[in-house]
Amino acid sequence: MLTKKQLSRYADVLVWGMSKARSVPFKKHDIVVIRYDMPATALAEVLYEKLLAAGRQVVLRAGQTAVMEETFYRCADAEQLVFLAPGDRELIKNVNGNISLLAPDSLTHLSTIDPMKIGKAAAARKPLRDILDKRESNGDFAWTLCLCPTAELARHAGLSLEDYTRQIVKACFLDKKDPTAHWETIFQKAAAIKKWLNSMEIKVLHIASEHTDLEITPGKKRKWVGISGHNIPSFEIFLSPDWRGSRGVYFADMPSFRNGNPVRDMRVEFKDGKAVKVTARAGQAFARKYLSTDPGAARLGEFSLTDKRFSRIDKFMANTLFDENFGGANGNCHVALGASYADTFAGNPAALTKTMKQQLGFNDSAIHWDIVNTEKKRVTAVLENGEKTTIYENGKFTY
């Protein structure tokens, strides 16, 4: 498990990440919520002290255990499923920061639950997420999250708990004396790549690997973002495309655990912007049902690339936070089915209305499901003037 020194460094990086992700500096007595799974209590305790010392008003929220979560979805009636506790909306309207400490004690406990029930509960909480999105666009809120090692995660990843912990330490630079300085260096390098990408007028992106042949349309008024402090670790540079321009086949060779359901070798065929055929070696029935949660669930909300020169993650970790940032031999790309990100709008995100989102092809959904491809690939940009240029090859941006 993580040592006291590593826990302290982890907490420092999380505070850095949350502060970096906010467009307006934090003020004394701003409200920050720490949401934590019980196995992450040791990190929550260290983080709690650091935030108090920084003058924040700290709200603690312990997460459900796996037994509690399974019990809820199994026993809740229609009204309980969509219940929002008194005070939730008030907190969301006033909170300035959120740090989530993930440490699941089960990955498969929801495998027998109807995905539609999970989708209904998520849809009921979407108005709260919309409030947070608006507050973030206005500079009033920022968030970050991380992962703590558990025996369950290690088991599903096929690693010992010690090796799993070492991957987290390595990925988050907790083996460095000053990990935040290292993150700051990566932040600056990524800024140069984003500036390069955003200088291009890209009409179409073509992603080609052994099992993927996909075209996406970045869309008008878009910008590449990423490595912003959201998510520790995060090495991805991404945008939310115009979902209407998605066509072709995408293959996720990296397994995914979604709401307690393992999904392996997922193949998605897009036509006219929609997923029209979904197959998987494992979890196919769940995937098909989950992508019917709402109309936007079967559309693209994100396209992302990770440069292997940034990421030291080289093992499957059975968790999206790490797997979508896989470095390894070929880097990775991932797409997300479902909700888009307003911060990829090339303008003031606070001015992005629901009508504008629809006009520009920003997808809307209660879900956001990242699926990852780690195959050797080439990503070619077709520019507005007709020229073609390779922007990513052999796991690296060509910048």
mmCIF file of C-alpha atoms in Angstrom:
data_model
loop_
_atom_site.group_PDB
_atom_site.id
_atom_site.type_symbol
_atom_site.label_atom_id
_atom_site.label_comp_id
_atom_site.label_asym_id
_atom_site.label_seq_id
_atom_site.Cartn_x
_atom_site.Cartn_y
_atom_site.Cartn_z
ATOM 1 C CA MET A 1 0.000 0.000 0.000
ATOM 2 C CA LEU A 2 0.986 3.651 -0.222
ATOM 3 C CA THR A 3 3.477 4.929 2.344
ATOM 4 C CA LYS A 4 2.922 8.074 4.431
ATOM 5 C CA LYS A 5 5.321 9.996 2.175
ATOM 6 C CA GLN A 6 3.513 8.801 -0.950
ATOM 7 C CA LEU A 7 0.123 9.711 0.530
ATOM 8 C CA SER A 8 1.378 13.209 1.292
ATOM 9 C CA ARG A 9 2.752 13.609 -2.231
ATOM 10 C CA TYR A 10 -0.490 12.256 -3.700
ATOM 11 C CA ALA A 11 -2.503 14.819 -1.722
ATOM 12 C CA ASP A 12 -0.181 17.610 -2.917
ATOM 13 C CA VAL A 13 -0.695 16.569 -6.541
ATOM 14 C CA LEU A 14 -4.484 16.464 -6.084
ATOM 15 C CA VAL A 15 -4.539 19.977 -4.618
ATOM 16 C CA TRP A 16 -2.333 21.116 -7.520
ATOM 17 C CA GLY A 17 -4.637 19.430 -10.035
ATOM 18 C CA MET A 18 -7.826 20.943 -8.654
ATOM 19 C CA SER A 19 -6.260 24.403 -8.496
ATOM 20 C CA LYS A 20 -4.857 24.072 -12.026
ATOM 21 C CA ALA A 21 -8.246 22.997 -13.368
ATOM 22 C CA ARG A 22 -10.012 26.110 -12.100
ATOM 23 C CA SER A 23 -9.872 29.206 -14.294
ATOM 24 C CA VAL A 24 -10.286 31.479 -11.257
ATOM 25 C CA PRO A 25 -7.970 31.137 -8.213
ATOM 26 C CA PHE A 26 -9.385 29.606 -5.048
ATOM 27 C CA LYS A 27 -10.163 31.974 -2.201
ATOM 28 C CA LYS A 28 -10.012 31.435 1.530
ATOM 29 C CA HIS A 29 -13.057 29.566 2.826
ATOM 30 C CA ASP A 30 -14.091 28.288 -0.595
ATOM 31 C CA ILE A 31 -16.019 25.023 -0.244
ATOM 32 C CA VAL A 32 -14.320 21.794 -1.322
ATOM 33 C CA VAL A 33 -15.920 18.354 -1.164
ATOM 34 C CA ILE A 34 -13.821 15.231 -0.640
ATOM 35 C CA ARG A 35 -15.705 12.175 -1.916
ATOM 36 C CA TYR A 36 -13.951 8.966 -0.978
ATOM 37 C CA ASP A 37 -14.403 5.229 -0.984
ATOM 38 C CA MET A 38 -13.705 3.638 2.388
ATOM 39 C CA PRO A 39 -10.396 1.983 1.344
ATOM 40 C CA ALA A 40 -9.130 5.495 0.488
ATOM 41 C CA THR A 41 -9.655 6.820 4.023
ATOM 42 C CA ALA A 42 -5.923 7.198 4.715
ATOM 43 C CA LEU A 43 -5.521 9.508 1.711
ATOM 44 C CA ALA A 44 -8.715 11.375 2.622
ATOM 45 C CA GLU A 45 -7.302 12.087 6.087
ATOM 46 C CA VAL A 46 -4.063 13.535 4.676
ATOM 47 C CA LEU A 47 -5.917 15.559 2.049
ATOM 48 C CA TYR A 48 -8.406 16.845 4.645
ATOM 49 C CA GLU A 49 -5.582 18.328 6.735
ATOM 50 C CA LYS A 50 -3.907 19.966 3.734
ATOM 51 C CA LEU A 51 -7.149 21.557 2.547
ATOM 52 C CA LEU A 52 -7.977 22.874 6.014
ATOM 53 C CA ALA A 53 -4.471 24.312 6.286
ATOM 54 C CA ALA A 54 -5.067 26.073 2.965
ATOM 55 C CA GLY A 55 -8.177 27.728 4.423
ATOM 56 C CA ARG A 56 -10.842 25.706 2.610
ATOM 57 C CA GLN A 57 -14.230 24.763 4.046
ATOM 58 C CA VAL A 58 -14.135 20.986 3.638
ATOM 59 C CA VAL A 59 -17.174 18.746 3.244
ATOM 60 C CA LEU A 60 -16.608 14.989 3.570
ATOM 61 C CA ARG A 61 -18.725 12.474 1.676
ATOM 62 C CA ALA A 62 -18.038 8.747 2.063
ATOM 63 C CA GLY A 63 -19.092 6.621 -0.883
ATOM 64 C CA GLN A 64 -21.298 3.551 -0.873
ATOM 65 C CA THR A 65 -19.734 0.158 -0.336
ATOM 66 C CA ALA A 66 -20.256 -2.406 -3.078
ATOM 67 C CA VAL A 67 -22.895 -4.118 -0.940
ATOM 68 C CA MET A 68 -24.757 -0.845 -0.440
ATOM 69 C CA GLU A 69 -24.673 -0.004 -4.143
ATOM 70 C CA GLU A 70 -25.899 -3.446 -5.207
ATOM 71 C CA THR A 71 -28.619 -3.328 -2.555
ATOM 72 C CA PHE A 72 -29.788 0.068 -3.784
ATOM 73 C CA TYR A 73 -30.207 -0.968 -7.406
ATOM 74 C CA ARG A 74 -31.737 -4.314 -6.466
ATOM 75 C CA CYS A 75 -34.245 -2.970 -3.931
ATOM 76 C CA ALA A 76 -35.027 0.611 -4.986
ATOM 77 C CA ASP A 77 -38.486 1.246 -6.403
ATOM 78 C CA ALA A 78 -39.095 3.714 -9.234
ATOM 79 C CA GLU A 79 -39.302 6.716 -6.895
ATOM 80 C CA GLN A 80 -36.298 5.718 -4.779
ATOM 81 C CA LEU A 81 -34.234 5.227 -7.918
ATOM 82 C CA VAL A 82 -34.501 8.900 -8.874
ATOM 83 C CA PHE A 83 -34.550 10.367 -5.332
ATOM 84 C CA LEU A 84 -32.298 13.376 -4.707
ATOM 85 C CA ALA A 85 -31.530 13.978 -1.049
ATOM 86 C CA PRO A 86 -32.504 17.328 0.496
ATOM 87 C CA GLY A 87 -29.473 19.595 0.479
ATOM 88 C CA ASP A 88 -27.794 18.014 -2.571
ATOM 89 C CA ARG A 89 -28.843 20.803 -4.899
ATOM 90 C CA GLU A 90 -27.910 23.494 -2.362
ATOM 91 C CA LEU A 91 -24.420 22.024 -1.971
ATOM 92 C CA ILE A 92 -23.941 21.702 -5.736
ATOM 93 C CA LYS A 93 -24.954 25.339 -6.223
ATOM 94 C CA ASN A 94 -22.325 26.530 -3.734
ATOM 95 C CA VAL A 95 -19.406 24.117 -3.965
ATOM 96 C CA ASN A 96 -16.137 25.422 -5.424
ATOM 97 C CA GLY A 97 -14.114 22.229 -5.702
ATOM 98 C CA ASN A 98 -14.464 18.461 -5.627
ATOM 99 C CA ILE A 99 -11.799 15.782 -5.190
ATOM 100 C CA SER A 100 -12.875 12.162 -5.620
ATOM 101 C CA LEU A 101 -10.766 9.334 -4.207
ATOM 102 C CA LEU A 102 -11.700 6.103 -5.972
ATOM 103 C CA ALA A 103 -10.921 2.782 -4.277
ATOM 104 C CA PRO A 104 -13.490 0.171 -5.328
ATOM 105 C CA ASP A 105 -13.847 -2.984 -3.252
ATOM 106 C CA SER A 106 -15.686 -4.704 -6.118
ATOM 107 C CA LEU A 107 -15.797 -4.288 -9.897
ATOM 108 C CA THR A 108 -18.514 -6.799 -10.766
ATOM 109 C CA HIS A 109 -21.159 -6.345 -8.063
ATOM 110 C CA LEU A 110 -23.628 -4.715 -10.466
ATOM 111 C CA SER A 111 -23.309 -7.374 -13.166
ATOM 112 C CA THR A 112 -26.812 -8.723 -12.442
ATOM 113 C CA ILE A 113 -28.465 -5.299 -12.314
ATOM 114 C CA ASP A 114 -30.553 -4.098 -15.258
ATOM 115 C CA PRO A 115 -28.497 -1.372 -17.002
ATOM 116 C CA MET A 116 -31.684 0.609 -17.538
ATOM 117 C CA LYS A 117 -32.077 1.053 -13.775
ATOM 118 C CA ILE A 118 -28.519 2.358 -13.545
ATOM 119 C CA GLY A 119 -29.226 4.673 -16.467
ATOM 120 C CA LYS A 120 -32.389 6.050 -14.851
ATOM 121 C CA ALA A 121 -30.523 6.866 -11.649
ATOM 122 C CA ALA A 122 -27.780 8.595 -13.657
ATOM 123 C CA ALA A 123 -30.357 10.567 -15.639
ATOM 124 C CA ALA A 124 -31.975 11.776 -12.413
ATOM 125 C CA ARG A 125 -28.664 13.261 -11.273
ATOM 126 C CA LYS A 126 -27.861 14.856 -14.621
ATOM 127 C CA PRO A 127 -29.432 18.238 -13.654
ATOM 128 C CA LEU A 128 -26.918 18.410 -10.781
ATOM 129 C CA ARG A 129 -24.056 17.711 -13.173
ATOM 130 C CA ASP A 130 -25.397 20.407 -15.486
ATOM 131 C CA ILE A 131 -25.216 22.894 -12.608
ATOM 132 C CA LEU A 132 -21.593 21.920 -11.945
ATOM 133 C CA ASP A 133 -20.747 22.213 -15.644
ATOM 134 C CA LYS A 134 -22.166 25.754 -15.668
ATOM 135 C CA ARG A 135 -20.307 26.688 -12.487
ATOM 136 C CA GLU A 136 -17.087 25.295 -13.941
ATOM 137 C CA SER A 137 -17.588 27.293 -17.152
ATOM 138 C CA ASN A 138 -17.975 30.437 -15.017
ATOM 139 C CA GLY A 139 -14.778 29.709 -13.063
ATOM 140 C CA ASP A 140 -16.656 28.973 -9.838
ATOM 141 C CA PHE A 141 -15.865 25.260 -9.642
ATOM 142 C CA ALA A 142 -13.148 22.724 -10.431
ATOM 143 C CA TRP A 143 -12.676 19.033 -9.860
ATOM 144 C CA THR A 144 -10.099 16.284 -9.958
ATOM 145 C CA LEU A 145 -9.944 12.633 -8.964
ATOM 146 C CA CYS A 146 -7.530 9.785 -8.371
ATOM 147 C CA LEU A 147 -7.343 6.055 -7.715
ATOM 148 C CA CYS A 148 -6.098 4.196 -4.646
ATOM 149 C CA PRO A 149 -4.932 0.575 -4.883
ATOM 150 C CA THR A 150 -7.226 -2.214 -3.688
ATOM 151 C CA ALA A 151 -6.928 -5.990 -3.768
ATOM 152 C CA GLU A 152 -9.972 -6.156 -6.059
ATOM 153 C CA LEU A 153 -8.436 -3.830 -8.643
ATOM 154 C CA ALA A 154 -5.162 -5.758 -8.556
ATOM 155 C CA ARG A 155 -6.949 -9.091 -8.967
ATOM 156 C CA HIS A 156 -8.871 -8.005 -12.043
ATOM 157 C CA ALA A 157 -5.746 -6.419 -13.520
ATOM 158 C CA GLY A 158 -3.824 -9.665 -13.023
ATOM 159 C CA LEU A 159 -1.237 -7.975 -10.779
ATOM 160 C CA SER A 160 -0.147 -8.378 -7.216
ATOM 161 C CA LEU A 161 -1.267 -5.569 -4.893
ATOM 162 C CA GLU A 162 2.371 -4.481 -4.610
ATOM 163 C CA ASP A 163 2.808 -4.280 -8.402
ATOM 164 C CA TYR A 164 -0.506 -2.480 -8.767
ATOM 165 C CA THR A 165 0.563 0.073 -6.169
ATOM 166 C CA ARG A 166 3.880 0.542 -7.967
ATOM 167 C CA GLN A 167 2.004 1.378 -11.187
ATOM 168 C CA ILE A 168 0.082 4.127 -9.373
ATOM 169 C CA VAL A 169 3.245 5.501 -7.796
ATOM 170 C CA LYS A 170 5.028 5.496 -11.154
ATOM 171 C CA ALA A 171 2.104 6.937 -13.125
ATOM 172 C CA CYS A 172 1.510 9.832 -10.711
ATOM 173 C CA PHE A 173 5.230 10.530 -10.171
ATOM 174 C CA LEU A 174 4.953 9.844 -6.455
ATOM 175 C CA ASP A 175 8.491 8.459 -6.670
ATOM 176 C CA LYS A 176 9.721 12.009 -7.382
ATOM 177 C CA LYS A 177 10.765 14.341 -4.579
ATOM 178 C CA ASP A 178 8.552 17.083 -6.016
ATOM 179 C CA PRO A 179 5.848 15.416 -8.129
ATOM 180 C CA THR A 180 3.914 18.644 -8.663
ATOM 181 C CA ALA A 181 6.964 20.166 -10.393
ATOM 182 C CA HIS A 182 7.053 17.156 -12.713
ATOM 183 C CA TRP A 183 3.345 17.559 -13.478
ATOM 184 C CA GLU A 184 3.919 21.236 -14.198
ATOM 185 C CA THR A 185 6.577 20.310 -16.781
ATOM 186 C CA ILE A 186 4.179 17.923 -18.537
ATOM 187 C CA PHE A 187 1.485 20.602 -18.385
ATOM 188 C CA GLN A 188 3.747 23.025 -20.283
ATOM 189 C CA LYS A 189 4.795 20.438 -22.898
ATOM 190 C CA ALA A 190 1.164 19.503 -23.509
ATOM 191 C CA ALA A 191 0.275 23.182 -23.926
ATOM 192 C CA ALA A 192 2.637 23.377 -26.903
ATOM 193 C CA ILE A 193 1.041 20.328 -28.542
ATOM 194 C CA LYS A 194 -2.459 21.700 -28.000
ATOM 195 C CA LYS A 195 -1.431 25.030 -29.534
ATOM 196 C CA TRP A 196 -0.091 23.158 -32.580
ATOM 197 C CA LEU A 197 -3.269 21.096 -32.976
ATOM 198 C CA ASN A 198 -5.510 24.119 -32.520
ATOM 199 C CA SER A 199 -3.617 26.012 -35.219
ATOM 200 C CA MET A 200 -4.878 23.526 -37.834
ATOM 201 C CA GLU A 201 -8.186 23.809 -39.636
ATOM 202 C CA ILE A 202 -9.125 20.127 -39.503
ATOM 203 C CA LYS A 203 -12.135 18.929 -41.475
ATOM 204 C CA VAL A 204 -11.885 15.185 -40.801
ATOM 205 C CA LEU A 205 -9.756 12.877 -38.643
ATOM 206 C CA HIS A 206 -9.062 9.336 -39.856
ATOM 207 C CA ILE A 207 -8.016 6.781 -37.223
ATOM 208 C CA ALA A 208 -6.472 3.597 -38.647
ATOM 209 C CA SER A 209 -5.184 0.538 -36.792
ATOM 210 C CA GLU A 210 -5.435 -3.212 -37.274
ATOM 211 C CA HIS A 211 -9.090 -3.348 -36.209
ATOM 212 C CA THR A 212 -10.136 0.321 -36.372
ATOM 213 C CA ASP A 213 -11.084 2.351 -39.430
ATOM 214 C CA LEU A 214 -12.948 5.396 -38.163
ATOM 215 C CA GLU A 215 -13.573 8.901 -39.438
ATOM 216 C CA ILE A 216 -14.741 11.674 -37.149
ATOM 217 C CA THR A 217 -15.526 15.322 -37.738
ATOM 218 C CA PRO A 218 -13.995 17.655 -35.130
ATOM 219 C CA GLY A 219 -16.658 20.220 -35.953
ATOM 220 C CA LYS A 220 -16.841 23.980 -35.922
ATOM 221 C CA LYS A 221 -15.730 26.076 -32.955
ATOM 222 C CA ARG A 222 -13.735 23.272 -31.325
ATOM 223 C CA LYS A 223 -10.444 23.195 -29.468
ATOM 224 C CA TRP A 224 -8.167 20.451 -28.171
ATOM 225 C CA VAL A 225 -7.826 20.380 -24.392
ATOM 226 C CA GLY A 226 -6.369 18.052 -21.768
ATOM 227 C CA ILE A 227 -3.697 17.623 -19.092
ATOM 228 C CA SER A 228 -5.455 20.405 -17.247
ATOM 229 C CA GLY A 229 -5.463 19.123 -13.663
ATOM 230 C CA HIS A 230 -8.630 17.094 -14.113
ATOM 231 C CA ASN A 231 -7.818 13.479 -13.316
ATOM 232 C CA ILE A 232 -4.615 12.326 -11.669
ATOM 233 C CA PRO A 233 -3.073 10.877 -13.733
ATOM 234 C CA SER A 234 -4.074 12.371 -17.069
ATOM 235 C CA PHE A 235 -1.956 12.430 -20.222
ATOM 236 C CA GLU A 236 -4.719 12.615 -22.822
ATOM 237 C CA ILE A 237 -5.296 15.442 -25.288
ATOM 238 C CA PHE A 238 -8.853 15.418 -26.568
ATOM 239 C CA LEU A 239 -11.822 17.184 -28.079
ATOM 240 C CA SER A 240 -15.557 16.619 -28.305
ATOM 241 C CA PRO A 241 -16.330 16.096 -32.003
ATOM 242 C CA ASP A 242 -19.445 16.876 -33.971
ATOM 243 C CA TRP A 243 -21.165 13.543 -33.353
ATOM 244 C CA ARG A 244 -22.999 13.727 -36.684
ATOM 245 C CA GLY A 245 -19.781 13.115 -38.642
ATOM 246 C CA SER A 246 -18.839 9.752 -37.078
ATOM 247 C CA ARG A 247 -18.603 6.861 -39.545
ATOM 248 C CA GLY A 248 -16.721 3.597 -39.723
ATOM 249 C CA VAL A 249 -15.533 1.059 -37.165
ATOM 250 C CA TYR A 250 -13.908 1.514 -33.771
ATOM 251 C CA PHE A 251 -12.433 -1.389 -31.812
ATOM 252 C CA ALA A 252 -11.612 -1.319 -28.093
ATOM 253 C CA ASP A 253 -8.975 -3.962 -27.371
ATOM 254 C CA MET A 254 -8.576 -2.742 -23.782
ATOM 255 C CA PRO A 255 -11.159 -4.393 -21.480
ATOM 256 C CA SER A 256 -13.628 -2.124 -19.706
ATOM 257 C CA PHE A 257 -15.444 -2.537 -16.400
ATOM 258 C CA ARG A 258 -18.643 -0.512 -16.568
ATOM 259 C CA ASN A 259 -21.147 -0.477 -13.723
ATOM 260 C CA GLY A 260 -19.897 -3.840 -12.554
ATOM 261 C CA ASN A 261 -19.935 -5.389 -16.020
ATOM 262 C CA PRO A 262 -16.751 -6.534 -17.770
ATOM 263 C CA VAL A 263 -16.795 -5.773 -21.508
ATOM 264 C CA ARG A 264 -14.050 -7.172 -23.742
ATOM 265 C CA ASP A 265 -13.121 -6.702 -27.409
ATOM 266 C CA MET A 266 -15.901 -4.245 -28.088
ATOM 267 C CA ARG A 267 -16.489 -3.326 -31.743
ATOM 268 C CA VAL A 268 -18.711 -0.351 -32.592
ATOM 269 C CA GLU A 269 -19.848 0.480 -36.111
ATOM 270 C CA PHE A 270 -20.964 4.062 -36.739
ATOM 271 C CA LYS A 271 -23.213 5.301 -39.539
ATOM 272 C CA ASP A 272 -24.534 8.857 -39.835
ATOM 273 C CA GLY A 273 -23.126 9.624 -36.397
ATOM 274 C CA LYS A 274 -24.810 6.779 -34.530
ATOM 275 C CA ALA A 275 -23.614 3.409 -33.278
ATOM 276 C CA VAL A 276 -25.642 1.048 -35.455
ATOM 277 C CA LYS A 277 -23.917 -2.217 -34.555
ATOM 278 C CA VAL A 278 -22.236 -3.187 -31.280
ATOM 279 C CA THR A 279 -20.517 -6.518 -30.661
ATOM 280 C CA ALA A 280 -18.253 -7.720 -27.868
ATOM 281 C CA ARG A 281 -16.546 -10.967 -26.915
ATOM 282 C CA ALA A 282 -17.828 -10.456 -23.368
ATOM 283 C CA GLY A 283 -20.514 -8.113 -22.051
ATOM 284 C CA GLN A 284 -22.275 -7.648 -25.384
ATOM 285 C CA ALA A 285 -25.816 -7.720 -23.987
ATOM 286 C CA PHE A 286 -24.925 -5.163 -21.325
ATOM 287 C CA ALA A 287 -23.192 -2.861 -23.834
ATOM 288 C CA ARG A 288 -26.153 -2.863 -26.214
ATOM 289 C CA LYS A 289 -28.642 -2.150 -23.449
ATOM 290 C CA TYR A 290 -26.480 0.499 -21.808
ATOM 291 C CA LEU A 291 -26.113 2.359 -25.104
ATOM 292 C CA SER A 292 -29.895 2.675 -25.225
ATOM 293 C CA THR A 293 -29.969 4.668 -21.964
ATOM 294 C CA ASP A 294 -30.935 7.777 -23.930
ATOM 295 C CA PRO A 295 -30.636 8.995 -27.556
ATOM 296 C CA GLY A 296 -27.138 10.413 -26.978
ATOM 297 C CA ALA A 297 -25.706 7.250 -25.418
ATOM 298 C CA ALA A 298 -24.982 5.739 -28.847
ATOM 299 C CA ARG A 299 -23.187 8.841 -30.160
ATOM 300 C CA LEU A 300 -19.628 10.097 -29.735
ATOM 301 C CA GLY A 301 -18.906 12.626 -27.023
ATOM 302 C CA GLU A 302 -15.097 12.541 -27.027
ATOM 303 C CA PHE A 303 -12.015 11.611 -29.073
ATOM 304 C CA SER A 304 -8.688 11.415 -27.267
ATOM 305 C CA LEU A 305 -5.010 10.629 -27.880
ATOM 306 C CA THR A 306 -2.302 9.833 -25.321
ATOM 307 C CA ASP A 307 1.394 10.340 -26.095
ATOM 308 C CA LYS A 308 3.488 7.493 -24.716
ATOM 309 C CA ARG A 309 6.342 9.911 -23.958
ATOM 310 C CA PHE A 310 4.219 11.416 -21.173
ATOM 311 C CA SER A 311 2.605 8.313 -19.691
ATOM 312 C CA ARG A 312 4.494 5.707 -17.683
ATOM 313 C CA ILE A 313 1.430 3.446 -17.437
ATOM 314 C CA ASP A 314 2.306 0.156 -19.118
ATOM 315 C CA LYS A 315 -0.073 -2.328 -17.490
ATOM 316 C CA PHE A 316 -3.804 -2.949 -17.742
ATOM 317 C CA MET A 317 -5.257 -1.497 -14.526
ATOM 318 C CA ALA A 318 -8.948 -2.497 -14.715
ATOM 319 C CA ASN A 319 -9.922 1.150 -14.203
ATOM 320 C CA THR A 320 -10.784 3.727 -16.850
ATOM 321 C CA LEU A 321 -8.807 6.533 -15.206
ATOM 322 C CA PHE A 322 -5.567 4.641 -15.787
ATOM 323 C CA ASP A 323 -6.501 2.618 -18.869
ATOM 324 C CA GLU A 324 -7.530 5.686 -20.892
ATOM 325 C CA ASN A 325 -4.072 7.122 -20.143
ATOM 326 C CA PHE A 326 -2.136 3.987 -21.089
ATOM 327 C CA GLY A 327 1.292 4.655 -22.585
ATOM 328 C CA GLY A 328 2.919 1.307 -23.306
ATOM 329 C CA ALA A 329 4.444 0.602 -26.699
ATOM 330 C CA ASN A 330 1.811 2.328 -28.840
ATOM 331 C CA GLY A 331 0.201 4.967 -26.654
ATOM 332 C CA ASN A 332 -3.565 4.881 -27.025
ATOM 333 C CA CYS A 333 -6.616 6.559 -28.401
ATOM 334 C CA HIS A 334 -10.009 6.377 -26.834
ATOM 335 C CA VAL A 335 -13.480 7.510 -27.702
ATOM 336 C CA ALA A 336 -16.335 8.138 -25.309
ATOM 337 C CA LEU A 337 -19.897 7.190 -26.033
ATOM 338 C CA GLY A 338 -22.263 9.707 -24.487
ATOM 339 C CA ALA A 339 -21.805 13.181 -23.057
ATOM 340 C CA SER A 340 -19.488 15.750 -24.596
ATOM 341 C CA TYR A 341 -17.298 18.309 -22.829
ATOM 342 C CA ALA A 342 -18.228 21.983 -22.993
ATOM 343 C CA ASP A 343 -14.631 23.044 -22.338
ATOM 344 C CA THR A 344 -13.696 21.869 -25.860
ATOM 345 C CA PHE A 345 -15.811 24.724 -27.262
ATOM 346 C CA ALA A 346 -13.510 27.315 -28.857
ATOM 347 C CA GLY A 347 -15.144 30.198 -27.078
ATOM 348 C CA ASN A 348 -16.469 31.023 -23.659
ATOM 349 C CA PRO A 349 -17.986 27.729 -22.405
ATOM 350 C CA ALA A 350 -20.370 29.744 -20.229
ATOM 351 C CA ALA A 351 -21.922 31.126 -23.420
ATOM 352 C CA LEU A 352 -22.549 27.661 -24.877
ATOM 353 C CA THR A 353 -26.308 27.281 -24.647
ATOM 354 C CA LYS A 354 -28.269 24.085 -25.144
ATOM 355 C CA THR A 355 -29.410 25.331 -28.550
ATOM 356 C CA MET A 356 -25.837 26.131 -29.603
ATOM 357 C CA LYS A 357 -24.716 22.675 -28.495
ATOM 358 C CA GLN A 358 -27.330 21.093 -30.710
ATOM 359 C CA GLN A 359 -26.406 23.289 -33.667
ATOM 360 C CA LEU A 360 -22.684 22.543 -33.304
ATOM 361 C CA GLY A 361 -23.120 18.807 -32.722
ATOM 362 C CA PHE A 362 -22.005 18.642 -29.091
ATOM 363 C CA ASN A 363 -23.546 15.402 -27.852
ATOM 364 C CA ASP A 364 -25.734 15.281 -24.765
ATOM 365 C CA SER A 365 -26.316 12.180 -22.630
ATOM 366 C CA ALA A 366 -26.565 10.981 -19.052
ATOM 367 C CA ILE A 367 -23.667 8.579 -19.670
ATOM 368 C CA HIS A 368 -20.005 8.962 -20.663
ATOM 369 C CA TRP A 369 -18.288 5.650 -21.435
ATOM 370 C CA ASP A 370 -14.603 5.670 -22.435
ATOM 371 C CA ILE A 371 -13.439 2.713 -24.530
ATOM 372 C CA VAL A 372 -9.734 2.333 -25.311
ATOM 373 C CA ASN A 373 -7.660 1.162 -28.291
ATOM 374 C CA THR A 374 -3.954 0.426 -27.691
ATOM 375 C CA GLU A 375 -3.133 -0.942 -31.151
ATOM 376 C CA LYS A 376 -0.390 0.582 -33.285
ATOM 377 C CA LYS A 377 -2.132 3.334 -35.215
ATOM 378 C CA ARG A 378 -1.932 6.372 -37.414
ATOM 379 C CA VAL A 379 -4.203 9.396 -37.123
ATOM 380 C CA THR A 380 -4.440 11.522 -40.259
ATOM 381 C CA ALA A 381 -5.968 14.972 -40.411
ATOM 382 C CA VAL A 382 -7.717 16.089 -43.574
ATOM 383 C CA LEU A 383 -7.487 19.868 -43.559
ATOM 384 C CA GLU A 384 -10.082 22.303 -44.867
ATOM 385 C CA ASN A 385 -7.810 23.058 -47.872
ATOM 386 C CA GLY A 386 -7.759 19.358 -48.810
ATOM 387 C CA GLU A 387 -4.235 18.623 -47.603
ATOM 388 C CA LYS A 388 -3.546 15.576 -45.428
ATOM 389 C CA THR A 389 -1.131 15.433 -42.521
ATOM 390 C CA THR A 390 -0.298 12.784 -39.954
ATOM 391 C CA ILE A 391 -0.770 14.141 -36.444
ATOM 392 C CA TYR A 392 -0.167 10.929 -34.449
ATOM 393 C CA GLU A 393 1.801 7.787 -35.227
ATOM 394 C CA ASN A 394 3.491 4.988 -33.274
ATOM 395 C CA GLY A 395 2.147 6.302 -29.989
ATOM 396 C CA LYS A 396 3.362 9.870 -30.379
ATOM 397 C CA PHE A 397 2.167 13.191 -31.677
ATOM 398 C CA THR A 398 4.196 14.227 -34.709
ATOM 399 C CA TYR A 399 4.674 17.756 -33.346
#
